[in-house]
């Protein structure tokens, strides 16, 4: 519950039109499931974000920052706190030579297109990733042998007091679907990509090739959070799931995709409880068959 005093304070940081109470998070996640957030705020500028972070720390109200909600499963009971969305209002992209400065709310696919238009190579892998720059940096997003750590030169973050910090590539400690930010109270504000000069037509052709692979192999026609599980060492999650006979397995409206078993999809009407139960079932079955413990790539948030 957000008190009246907190409501009034928040209105001093962001326009009223960007503040929503009891907002269904199903509208803001690619799974298209999730209960209500006590408060949902669309952040327009780094200054707004900095002020909000400092205030929320002071009054000790829980908060969570999202972009496109593409790697997130929000419980049916919603989120008892404040959701800060860095999205369409924080998506500026600036090209300077072979570097691209992109705000956290810009889509990775959008940055990849801008890179292509300027003959800059290195972000082709990101052309079909549905997430934002901020989320991509936090989880070291990757696809088709490319990942963020290969192209990120520096990251601007805000700490929990709203202070601005600059982190270089080494400080980010990028690893497989992780970074230093996953264990630190930092929020990504901007990222600088360092790319290589290349041929526009060759870059565009590579992007198109990877897009076609996605369409052919991934269930893009259904709501999902992308790959549900991290790749276990020495294995591929999708193959383990398929070999365990789980293709098409379902609970409620949640289903293991028959097109790509590494994806759990919302076939229509799924609840967060359905999806989480299916994730657990898949983990148990794969572990029973192959003694491999699958680790979710999806982040669980809120009340289930």
PDB file of C-alpha atoms in Angstrom:
ATOM      1  CA  UNK A   1       0.000   0.000   0.000  1.00  0.00           C
ATOM      2  CA  UNK A   2       1.378   3.394  -1.020  1.00  0.00           C
ATOM      3  CA  UNK A   3       0.550   6.084   1.533  1.00  0.00           C
ATOM      4  CA  UNK A   4      -0.807   9.491   0.596  1.00  0.00           C
ATOM      5  CA  UNK A   5       2.416  11.129   1.786  1.00  0.00           C
ATOM      6  CA  UNK A   6       4.458   8.941  -0.554  1.00  0.00           C
ATOM      7  CA  UNK A   7       2.042   9.605  -3.433  1.00  0.00           C
ATOM      8  CA  UNK A   8       2.439  13.336  -2.972  1.00  0.00           C
ATOM      9  CA  UNK A   9       6.221  13.057  -2.764  1.00  0.00           C
ATOM     10  CA  UNK A  10       6.407  10.993  -5.971  1.00  0.00           C
ATOM     11  CA  UNK A  11       4.415  13.650  -7.813  1.00  0.00           C
ATOM     12  CA  UNK A  12       7.247  16.038  -7.033  1.00  0.00           C
ATOM     13  CA  UNK A  13       9.676  13.863  -8.995  1.00  0.00           C
ATOM     14  CA  UNK A  14       7.716  12.747 -12.079  1.00  0.00           C
ATOM     15  CA  UNK A  15       4.667  14.000 -13.985  1.00  0.00           C
ATOM     16  CA  UNK A  16       1.336  12.685 -12.697  1.00  0.00           C
ATOM     17  CA  UNK A  17       0.577  11.249 -16.143  1.00  0.00           C
ATOM     18  CA  UNK A  18       3.452   8.793 -15.659  1.00  0.00           C
ATOM     19  CA  UNK A  19       2.271   7.442 -12.293  1.00  0.00           C
ATOM     20  CA  UNK A  20      -0.158   4.509 -12.163  1.00  0.00           C
ATOM     21  CA  UNK A  21      -1.599   2.727  -9.143  1.00  0.00           C
ATOM     22  CA  UNK A  22      -2.716  -0.909  -9.119  1.00  0.00           C
ATOM     23  CA  UNK A  23      -1.208  -1.317 -12.585  1.00  0.00           C
ATOM     24  CA  UNK A  24      -1.510  -4.818 -14.143  1.00  0.00           C
ATOM     25  CA  UNK A  25       2.018  -6.005 -14.864  1.00  0.00           C
ATOM     26  CA  UNK A  26       0.662  -8.381 -17.505  1.00  0.00           C
ATOM     27  CA  UNK A  27       0.670  -5.270 -19.718  1.00  0.00           C
ATOM     28  CA  UNK A  28       4.402  -4.823 -19.206  1.00  0.00           C
ATOM     29  CA  UNK A  29       5.915  -8.317 -19.513  1.00  0.00           C
ATOM     30  CA  UNK A  30       6.457 -10.378 -22.645  1.00  0.00           C
ATOM     31  CA  UNK A  31       4.870 -13.406 -20.913  1.00  0.00           C
ATOM     32  CA  UNK A  32       1.680 -11.298 -20.697  1.00  0.00           C
ATOM     33  CA  UNK A  33       1.006 -12.508 -17.151  1.00  0.00           C
ATOM     34  CA  UNK A  34       1.375 -10.985 -13.692  1.00  0.00           C
ATOM     35  CA  UNK A  35      -0.702  -9.264 -11.037  1.00  0.00           C
ATOM     36  CA  UNK A  36      -0.789  -5.595 -10.107  1.00  0.00           C
ATOM     37  CA  UNK A  37       2.009  -3.373  -8.888  1.00  0.00           C
ATOM     38  CA  UNK A  38       1.065  -1.084  -5.993  1.00  0.00           C
ATOM     39  CA  UNK A  39       2.595   1.709  -8.070  1.00  0.00           C
ATOM     40  CA  UNK A  40       4.045   1.834 -11.584  1.00  0.00           C
ATOM     41  CA  UNK A  41       6.151   4.786 -12.714  1.00  0.00           C
ATOM     42  CA  UNK A  42       7.378   5.557 -16.214  1.00  0.00           C
ATOM     43  CA  UNK A  43      10.730   7.287 -15.795  1.00  0.00           C
ATOM     44  CA  UNK A  44      11.553   9.917 -18.425  1.00  0.00           C
ATOM     45  CA  UNK A  45      15.034  11.097 -17.461  1.00  0.00           C
ATOM     46  CA  UNK A  46      18.098  10.076 -15.488  1.00  0.00           C
ATOM     47  CA  UNK A  47      17.447  13.023 -13.195  1.00  0.00           C
ATOM     48  CA  UNK A  48      13.991  11.664 -12.336  1.00  0.00           C
ATOM     49  CA  UNK A  49      15.422   8.205 -11.737  1.00  0.00           C
ATOM     50  CA  UNK A  50      18.180   9.562  -9.490  1.00  0.00           C
ATOM     51  CA  UNK A  51      15.702  11.528  -7.362  1.00  0.00           C
ATOM     52  CA  UNK A  52      13.338   8.556  -7.072  1.00  0.00           C
ATOM     53  CA  UNK A  53      16.112   6.158  -6.033  1.00  0.00           C
ATOM     54  CA  UNK A  54      17.324   8.497  -3.313  1.00  0.00           C
ATOM     55  CA  UNK A  55      13.786   9.021  -2.013  1.00  0.00           C
ATOM     56  CA  UNK A  56      12.772   5.365  -2.073  1.00  0.00           C
ATOM     57  CA  UNK A  57      15.915   4.427  -0.154  1.00  0.00           C
ATOM     58  CA  UNK A  58      15.120   7.077   2.433  1.00  0.00           C
ATOM     59  CA  UNK A  59      11.545   5.873   3.009  1.00  0.00           C
ATOM     60  CA  UNK A  60      12.528   2.190   2.609  1.00  0.00           C
ATOM     61  CA  UNK A  61       9.923   1.299   0.004  1.00  0.00           C
ATOM     62  CA  UNK A  62      10.739  -1.756  -2.135  1.00  0.00           C
ATOM     63  CA  UNK A  63      11.149  -1.126  -5.841  1.00  0.00           C
ATOM     64  CA  UNK A  64      12.168  -2.968  -8.977  1.00  0.00           C
ATOM     65  CA  UNK A  65      13.377  -1.549 -12.285  1.00  0.00           C
ATOM     66  CA  UNK A  66      12.191  -2.991 -15.601  1.00  0.00           C
ATOM     67  CA  UNK A  67      12.652  -2.267 -19.271  1.00  0.00           C
ATOM     68  CA  UNK A  68      10.585  -4.320 -21.712  1.00  0.00           C
ATOM     69  CA  UNK A  69       9.841  -7.018 -19.138  1.00  0.00           C
ATOM     70  CA  UNK A  70      11.261  -9.613 -21.518  1.00  0.00           C
ATOM     71  CA  UNK A  71      13.086 -11.805 -18.999  1.00  0.00           C
ATOM     72  CA  UNK A  72      10.602 -11.568 -16.177  1.00  0.00           C
ATOM     73  CA  UNK A  73       7.854 -13.662 -14.590  1.00  0.00           C
ATOM     74  CA  UNK A  74       5.681 -11.633 -12.231  1.00  0.00           C
ATOM     75  CA  UNK A  75       3.501 -13.544  -9.777  1.00  0.00           C
ATOM     76  CA  UNK A  76      -0.288 -13.473  -9.989  1.00  0.00           C
ATOM     77  CA  UNK A  77      -0.307 -11.733  -6.609  1.00  0.00           C
ATOM     78  CA  UNK A  78       1.514  -8.764  -8.104  1.00  0.00           C
ATOM     79  CA  UNK A  79       4.353  -6.683  -6.694  1.00  0.00           C
ATOM     80  CA  UNK A  80       3.965  -5.002  -3.279  1.00  0.00           C
ATOM     81  CA  UNK A  81       6.013  -1.940  -4.019  1.00  0.00           C
ATOM     82  CA  UNK A  82       6.974   0.382  -6.843  1.00  0.00           C
ATOM     83  CA  UNK A  83       7.933  -0.608 -10.375  1.00  0.00           C
ATOM     84  CA  UNK A  84      10.171   1.879 -12.183  1.00  0.00           C
ATOM     85  CA  UNK A  85      10.058   1.462 -15.946  1.00  0.00           C
ATOM     86  CA  UNK A  86      12.932   2.787 -18.023  1.00  0.00           C
ATOM     87  CA  UNK A  87      11.512   2.541 -21.501  1.00  0.00           C
ATOM     88  CA  UNK A  88      10.318   4.660 -24.400  1.00  0.00           C
ATOM     89  CA  UNK A  89      11.150   7.946 -22.687  1.00  0.00           C
ATOM     90  CA  UNK A  90      14.794   6.966 -22.112  1.00  0.00           C
ATOM     91  CA  UNK A  91      15.770   5.555 -25.485  1.00  0.00           C
ATOM     92  CA  UNK A  92      18.114   8.114 -27.025  1.00  0.00           C
ATOM     93  CA  UNK A  93      20.814   6.712 -29.322  1.00  0.00           C
ATOM     94  CA  UNK A  94      23.841   8.789 -30.365  1.00  0.00           C
ATOM     95  CA  UNK A  95      26.555   7.705 -32.808  1.00  0.00           C
ATOM     96  CA  UNK A  96      30.063   9.114 -32.404  1.00  0.00           C
ATOM     97  CA  UNK A  97      32.572   7.599 -34.798  1.00  0.00           C
ATOM     98  CA  UNK A  98      32.709   3.880 -34.109  1.00  0.00           C
ATOM     99  CA  UNK A  99      30.962   4.275 -30.747  1.00  0.00           C
ATOM    100  CA  UNK A 100      27.246   4.266 -29.966  1.00  0.00           C
ATOM    101  CA  UNK A 101      25.889   5.790 -26.767  1.00  0.00           C
ATOM    102  CA  UNK A 102      22.459   4.357 -25.972  1.00  0.00           C
ATOM    103  CA  UNK A 103      20.172   5.065 -23.047  1.00  0.00           C
ATOM    104  CA  UNK A 104      18.954   2.110 -21.013  1.00  0.00           C
ATOM    105  CA  UNK A 105      15.413   2.200 -22.427  1.00  0.00           C
ATOM    106  CA  UNK A 106      16.471   1.783 -26.057  1.00  0.00           C
ATOM    107  CA  UNK A 107      15.706  -1.625 -27.541  1.00  0.00           C
ATOM    108  CA  UNK A 108      18.791  -3.661 -28.403  1.00  0.00           C
ATOM    109  CA  UNK A 109      17.253  -4.378 -31.788  1.00  0.00           C
ATOM    110  CA  UNK A 110      16.920  -0.637 -32.373  1.00  0.00           C
ATOM    111  CA  UNK A 111      20.576  -0.025 -31.481  1.00  0.00           C
ATOM    112  CA  UNK A 112      21.581  -2.852 -33.835  1.00  0.00           C
ATOM    113  CA  UNK A 113      19.647  -1.209 -36.676  1.00  0.00           C
ATOM    114  CA  UNK A 114      21.301   2.149 -36.019  1.00  0.00           C
ATOM    115  CA  UNK A 115      24.696   0.444 -36.027  1.00  0.00           C
ATOM    116  CA  UNK A 116      23.900  -1.124 -39.388  1.00  0.00           C
ATOM    117  CA  UNK A 117      22.795   2.210 -40.852  1.00  0.00           C
ATOM    118  CA  UNK A 118      26.171   3.687 -39.876  1.00  0.00           C
ATOM    119  CA  UNK A 119      28.225   0.751 -41.137  1.00  0.00           C
ATOM    120  CA  UNK A 120      29.194  -0.427 -37.662  1.00  0.00           C
ATOM    121  CA  UNK A 121      29.607  -4.147 -37.020  1.00  0.00           C
ATOM    122  CA  UNK A 122      29.423  -6.120 -33.784  1.00  0.00           C
ATOM    123  CA  UNK A 123      25.769  -5.873 -32.774  1.00  0.00           C
ATOM    124  CA  UNK A 124      24.309  -8.124 -35.462  1.00  0.00           C
ATOM    125  CA  UNK A 125      23.552 -10.769 -32.820  1.00  0.00           C
ATOM    126  CA  UNK A 126      21.277  -8.328 -30.990  1.00  0.00           C
ATOM    127  CA  UNK A 127      18.979  -7.611 -33.931  1.00  0.00           C
ATOM    128  CA  UNK A 128      16.271  -9.992 -32.724  1.00  0.00           C
ATOM    129  CA  UNK A 129      16.685  -9.715 -28.950  1.00  0.00           C
ATOM    130  CA  UNK A 130      13.435  -8.242 -27.549  1.00  0.00           C
ATOM    131  CA  UNK A 131      14.974  -6.602 -24.472  1.00  0.00           C
ATOM    132  CA  UNK A 132      16.329  -3.138 -23.764  1.00  0.00           C
ATOM    133  CA  UNK A 133      19.914  -1.982 -23.414  1.00  0.00           C
ATOM    134  CA  UNK A 134      19.594  -1.820 -19.630  1.00  0.00           C
ATOM    135  CA  UNK A 135      18.345  -5.360 -19.254  1.00  0.00           C
ATOM    136  CA  UNK A 136      20.802  -6.615 -21.846  1.00  0.00           C
ATOM    137  CA  UNK A 137      23.732  -5.138 -19.945  1.00  0.00           C
ATOM    138  CA  UNK A 138      22.614  -6.566 -16.603  1.00  0.00           C
ATOM    139  CA  UNK A 139      22.304 -10.130 -17.913  1.00  0.00           C
ATOM    140  CA  UNK A 140      25.023  -9.940 -20.585  1.00  0.00           C
ATOM    141  CA  UNK A 141      22.449 -10.770 -23.228  1.00  0.00           C
ATOM    142  CA  UNK A 142      23.623 -12.792 -26.171  1.00  0.00           C
ATOM    143  CA  UNK A 143      22.668 -14.912 -29.140  1.00  0.00           C
ATOM    144  CA  UNK A 144      24.372 -16.740 -32.004  1.00  0.00           C
ATOM    145  CA  UNK A 145      27.884 -16.544 -30.534  1.00  0.00           C
ATOM    146  CA  UNK A 146      27.618 -12.832 -29.750  1.00  0.00           C
ATOM    147  CA  UNK A 147      27.123 -11.208 -26.366  1.00  0.00           C
ATOM    148  CA  UNK A 148      27.216  -7.802 -24.748  1.00  0.00           C
ATOM    149  CA  UNK A 149      30.643  -8.176 -23.161  1.00  0.00           C
ATOM    150  CA  UNK A 150      32.181  -8.263 -26.653  1.00  0.00           C
ATOM    151  CA  UNK A 151      30.922  -4.786 -27.560  1.00  0.00           C
ATOM    152  CA  UNK A 152      30.322  -2.854 -24.326  1.00  0.00           C
ATOM    153  CA  UNK A 153      33.057  -0.320 -23.592  1.00  0.00           C
ATOM    154  CA  UNK A 154      31.475   1.395 -20.601  1.00  0.00           C
ATOM    155  CA  UNK A 155      28.258   1.585 -18.601  1.00  0.00           C
ATOM    156  CA  UNK A 156      26.755   4.517 -16.712  1.00  0.00           C
ATOM    157  CA  UNK A 157      24.876   3.409 -13.595  1.00  0.00           C
ATOM    158  CA  UNK A 158      23.104   4.959 -10.643  1.00  0.00           C
ATOM    159  CA  UNK A 159      23.627   3.572  -7.150  1.00  0.00           C
ATOM    160  CA  UNK A 160      20.848   3.218  -4.562  1.00  0.00           C
ATOM    161  CA  UNK A 161      21.397   6.826  -3.441  1.00  0.00           C
ATOM    162  CA  UNK A 162      21.000   8.053  -7.010  1.00  0.00           C
ATOM    163  CA  UNK A 163      24.695   8.834  -7.524  1.00  0.00           C
ATOM    164  CA  UNK A 164      26.140   8.477 -11.027  1.00  0.00           C
ATOM    165  CA  UNK A 165      29.006   6.039 -11.580  1.00  0.00           C
ATOM    166  CA  UNK A 166      30.975   4.997 -14.662  1.00  0.00           C
ATOM    167  CA  UNK A 167      31.968   1.332 -15.031  1.00  0.00           C
ATOM    168  CA  UNK A 168      34.315  -0.017 -17.698  1.00  0.00           C
ATOM    169  CA  UNK A 169      34.075  -3.427 -19.345  1.00  0.00           C
ATOM    170  CA  UNK A 170      36.399  -5.134 -16.875  1.00  0.00           C
ATOM    171  CA  UNK A 171      34.561  -3.715 -13.871  1.00  0.00           C
ATOM    172  CA  UNK A 172      31.300  -5.094 -15.248  1.00  0.00           C
ATOM    173  CA  UNK A 173      32.592  -8.658 -14.711  1.00  0.00           C
ATOM    174  CA  UNK A 174      30.521 -10.040 -17.562  1.00  0.00           C
ATOM    175  CA  UNK A 175      29.863 -13.771 -17.473  1.00  0.00           C
ATOM    176  CA  UNK A 176      27.328 -16.164 -18.945  1.00  0.00           C
ATOM    177  CA  UNK A 177      23.989 -14.346 -18.496  1.00  0.00           C
ATOM    178  CA  UNK A 178      25.362 -12.307 -15.631  1.00  0.00           C
ATOM    179  CA  UNK A 179      27.326  -9.194 -14.729  1.00  0.00           C
ATOM    180  CA  UNK A 180      28.528  -7.340 -11.642  1.00  0.00           C
ATOM    181  CA  UNK A 181      25.238  -5.436 -11.595  1.00  0.00           C
ATOM    182  CA  UNK A 182      23.299  -8.582 -10.709  1.00  0.00           C
ATOM    183  CA  UNK A 183      24.996  -8.554  -7.306  1.00  0.00           C
ATOM    184  CA  UNK A 184      25.205  -4.773  -6.837  1.00  0.00           C
ATOM    185  CA  UNK A 185      22.452  -2.197  -6.161  1.00  0.00           C
ATOM    186  CA  UNK A 186      23.109  -0.424  -9.468  1.00  0.00           C
ATOM    187  CA  UNK A 187      20.653   0.662 -12.136  1.00  0.00           C
ATOM    188  CA  UNK A 188      21.857   1.021 -15.732  1.00  0.00           C
ATOM    189  CA  UNK A 189      21.290   4.480 -17.178  1.00  0.00           C
ATOM    190  CA  UNK A 190      23.361   4.397 -20.377  1.00  0.00           C
ATOM    191  CA  UNK A 191      25.769   2.196 -22.275  1.00  0.00           C
ATOM    192  CA  UNK A 192      28.640   2.926 -24.655  1.00  0.00           C
ATOM    193  CA  UNK A 193      29.214   0.336 -27.377  1.00  0.00           C
ATOM    194  CA  UNK A 194      32.541   0.210 -29.211  1.00  0.00           C
ATOM    195  CA  UNK A 195      32.091  -1.326 -32.648  1.00  0.00           C
ATOM    196  CA  UNK A 196      34.097  -2.022 -35.788  1.00  0.00           C
ATOM    197  CA  UNK A 197      33.724  -0.448 -39.210  1.00  0.00           C
ATOM    198  CA  UNK A 198      32.065  -2.768 -41.698  1.00  0.00           C
ATOM    199  CA  UNK A 199      30.127  -2.998 -44.925  1.00  0.00           C
ATOM    200  CA  UNK A 200      26.476  -1.936 -44.503  1.00  0.00           C
ATOM    201  CA  UNK A 201      25.159  -4.543 -46.909  1.00  0.00           C
ATOM    202  CA  UNK A 202      27.126  -7.354 -45.258  1.00  0.00           C
ATOM    203  CA  UNK A 203      25.941  -6.261 -41.803  1.00  0.00           C
ATOM    204  CA  UNK A 204      22.321  -6.085 -42.983  1.00  0.00           C
ATOM    205  CA  UNK A 205      22.608  -9.509 -44.599  1.00  0.00           C
ATOM    206  CA  UNK A 206      23.953 -11.022 -41.380  1.00  0.00           C
ATOM    207  CA  UNK A 207      21.134  -9.475 -39.374  1.00  0.00           C
ATOM    208  CA  UNK A 208      18.567 -10.824 -41.814  1.00  0.00           C
ATOM    209  CA  UNK A 209      20.146 -14.279 -41.679  1.00  0.00           C
ATOM    210  CA  UNK A 210      19.935 -14.352 -37.875  1.00  0.00           C
ATOM    211  CA  UNK A 211      16.362 -13.038 -37.942  1.00  0.00           C
ATOM    212  CA  UNK A 212      15.368 -15.872 -40.261  1.00  0.00           C
ATOM    213  CA  UNK A 213      16.976 -18.402 -37.931  1.00  0.00           C
ATOM    214  CA  UNK A 214      14.923 -17.001 -35.065  1.00  0.00           C
ATOM    215  CA  UNK A 215      11.687 -17.210 -37.028  1.00  0.00           C
ATOM    216  CA  UNK A 216      12.397 -20.772 -38.097  1.00  0.00           C
ATOM    217  CA  UNK A 217      13.522 -22.111 -34.723  1.00  0.00           C
ATOM    218  CA  UNK A 218      11.786 -20.026 -32.042  1.00  0.00           C
ATOM    219  CA  UNK A 219       8.064 -19.747 -31.120  1.00  0.00           C
ATOM    220  CA  UNK A 220       7.897 -16.009 -31.719  1.00  0.00           C
ATOM    221  CA  UNK A 221       4.147 -16.179 -32.330  1.00  0.00           C
ATOM    222  CA  UNK A 222       3.480 -16.835 -28.618  1.00  0.00           C
ATOM    223  CA  UNK A 223       4.153 -14.727 -25.518  1.00  0.00           C
ATOM    224  CA  UNK A 224       7.269 -15.940 -23.712  1.00  0.00           C
ATOM    225  CA  UNK A 225      10.328 -14.660 -21.893  1.00  0.00           C
ATOM    226  CA  UNK A 226      12.735 -16.013 -24.476  1.00  0.00           C
ATOM    227  CA  UNK A 227      14.962 -18.877 -23.389  1.00  0.00           C
ATOM    228  CA  UNK A 228      13.546 -20.105 -20.090  1.00  0.00           C
ATOM    229  CA  UNK A 229      16.690 -21.819 -18.807  1.00  0.00           C
ATOM    230  CA  UNK A 230      20.389 -21.065 -18.805  1.00  0.00           C
ATOM    231  CA  UNK A 231      22.616 -23.399 -20.789  1.00  0.00           C
ATOM    232  CA  UNK A 232      23.950 -26.056 -18.381  1.00  0.00           C
ATOM    233  CA  UNK A 233      27.642 -26.785 -18.705  1.00  0.00           C
ATOM    234  CA  UNK A 234      28.256 -29.430 -21.319  1.00  0.00           C
ATOM    235  CA  UNK A 235      24.629 -29.526 -22.461  1.00  0.00           C
ATOM    236  CA  UNK A 236      21.868 -27.611 -24.222  1.00  0.00           C
ATOM    237  CA  UNK A 237      18.743 -27.026 -22.144  1.00  0.00           C
ATOM    238  CA  UNK A 238      16.366 -27.408 -25.095  1.00  0.00           C
ATOM    239  CA  UNK A 239      17.812 -30.774 -26.112  1.00  0.00           C
ATOM    240  CA  UNK A 240      17.692 -32.145 -22.579  1.00  0.00           C
ATOM    241  CA  UNK A 241      14.044 -31.097 -22.309  1.00  0.00           C
ATOM    242  CA  UNK A 242      13.192 -32.609 -25.683  1.00  0.00           C
ATOM    243  CA  UNK A 243      15.040 -35.870 -24.947  1.00  0.00           C
ATOM    244  CA  UNK A 244      13.143 -36.119 -21.652  1.00  0.00           C
ATOM    245  CA  UNK A 245       9.950 -36.286 -23.715  1.00  0.00           C
ATOM    246  CA  UNK A 246       8.659 -32.909 -22.555  1.00  0.00           C
ATOM    247  CA  UNK A 247       7.930 -31.254 -25.917  1.00  0.00           C
ATOM    248  CA  UNK A 248       4.367 -29.966 -25.720  1.00  0.00           C
ATOM    249  CA  UNK A 249       4.050 -30.662 -21.973  1.00  0.00           C
ATOM    250  CA  UNK A 250       1.607 -28.213 -20.440  1.00  0.00           C
ATOM    251  CA  UNK A 251       0.094 -26.965 -17.206  1.00  0.00           C
ATOM    252  CA  UNK A 252      -2.924 -24.742 -17.673  1.00  0.00           C
ATOM    253  CA  UNK A 253      -2.125 -22.274 -20.434  1.00  0.00           C
ATOM    254  CA  UNK A 254       1.646 -22.761 -20.130  1.00  0.00           C
ATOM    255  CA  UNK A 255       3.382 -25.109 -22.530  1.00  0.00           C
ATOM    256  CA  UNK A 256       6.855 -26.340 -23.424  1.00  0.00           C
ATOM    257  CA  UNK A 257       7.158 -25.182 -27.017  1.00  0.00           C
ATOM    258  CA  UNK A 258       7.187 -27.996 -29.552  1.00  0.00           C
ATOM    259  CA  UNK A 259       9.097 -25.720 -31.910  1.00  0.00           C
ATOM    260  CA  UNK A 260      11.911 -25.092 -29.413  1.00  0.00           C
ATOM    261  CA  UNK A 261      11.850 -26.935 -26.080  1.00  0.00           C
ATOM    262  CA  UNK A 262      14.018 -24.275 -24.455  1.00  0.00           C
ATOM    263  CA  UNK A 263      10.999 -21.957 -24.487  1.00  0.00           C
ATOM    264  CA  UNK A 264       7.986 -22.092 -22.199  1.00  0.00           C
ATOM    265  CA  UNK A 265       5.148 -20.212 -23.861  1.00  0.00           C
ATOM    266  CA  UNK A 266       1.795 -18.733 -22.925  1.00  0.00           C
ATOM    267  CA  UNK A 267      -0.643 -20.411 -25.308  1.00  0.00           C
ATOM    268  CA  UNK A 268      -3.445 -18.171 -24.072  1.00  0.00           C
ATOM    269  CA  UNK A 269      -4.868 -17.650 -20.609  1.00  0.00           C
ATOM    270  CA  UNK A 270      -1.811 -18.883 -18.730  1.00  0.00           C
ATOM    271  CA  UNK A 271      -1.251 -17.656 -15.199  1.00  0.00           C
ATOM    272  CA  UNK A 272       2.120 -16.999 -13.604  1.00  0.00           C
ATOM    273  CA  UNK A 273       1.401 -19.991 -11.370  1.00  0.00           C
ATOM    274  CA  UNK A 274       0.966 -22.196 -14.471  1.00  0.00           C
ATOM    275  CA  UNK A 275       4.285 -21.051 -15.891  1.00  0.00           C
ATOM    276  CA  UNK A 276       6.196 -21.430 -12.651  1.00  0.00           C
ATOM    277  CA  UNK A 277       4.709 -24.876 -12.042  1.00  0.00           C
ATOM    278  CA  UNK A 278       5.751 -25.969 -15.522  1.00  0.00           C
ATOM    279  CA  UNK A 279       9.260 -24.616 -15.001  1.00  0.00           C
ATOM    280  CA  UNK A 280       9.535 -26.673 -11.813  1.00  0.00           C
ATOM    281  CA  UNK A 281       8.131 -29.769 -13.517  1.00  0.00           C
ATOM    282  CA  UNK A 282      10.642 -29.477 -16.361  1.00  0.00           C
ATOM    283  CA  UNK A 283      13.507 -29.038 -13.890  1.00  0.00           C
ATOM    284  CA  UNK A 284      12.417 -32.112 -11.923  1.00  0.00           C
ATOM    285  CA  UNK A 285      12.010 -34.302 -15.011  1.00  0.00           C
ATOM    286  CA  UNK A 286      15.344 -33.308 -16.562  1.00  0.00           C
ATOM    287  CA  UNK A 287      17.068 -33.881 -13.252  1.00  0.00           C
ATOM    288  CA  UNK A 288      15.372 -37.277 -12.896  1.00  0.00           C
ATOM    289  CA  UNK A 289      16.406 -38.389 -16.385  1.00  0.00           C
ATOM    290  CA  UNK A 290      19.869 -36.853 -16.689  1.00  0.00           C
ATOM    291  CA  UNK A 291      20.923 -35.644 -13.208  1.00  0.00           C
ATOM    292  CA  UNK A 292      21.276 -32.111 -14.577  1.00  0.00           C
ATOM    293  CA  UNK A 293      19.768 -29.215 -12.633  1.00  0.00           C
ATOM    294  CA  UNK A 294      18.426 -26.579 -15.000  1.00  0.00           C
ATOM    295  CA  UNK A 295      18.735 -23.016 -13.740  1.00  0.00           C
ATOM    296  CA  UNK A 296      16.036 -20.556 -14.855  1.00  0.00           C
ATOM    297  CA  UNK A 297      17.174 -17.602 -16.903  1.00  0.00           C
ATOM    298  CA  UNK A 298      13.841 -15.974 -16.093  1.00  0.00           C
ATOM    299  CA  UNK A 299      13.680 -13.679 -13.050  1.00  0.00           C
ATOM    300  CA  UNK A 300      10.816 -14.351 -10.617  1.00  0.00           C
ATOM    301  CA  UNK A 301       9.262 -11.229  -9.093  1.00  0.00           C
ATOM    302  CA  UNK A 302       6.418 -10.582  -6.677  1.00  0.00           C
ATOM    303  CA  UNK A 303       3.847 -12.810  -5.013  1.00  0.00           C
ATOM    304  CA  UNK A 304       3.155 -16.263  -6.479  1.00  0.00           C
TER     305      UNK A 304
END
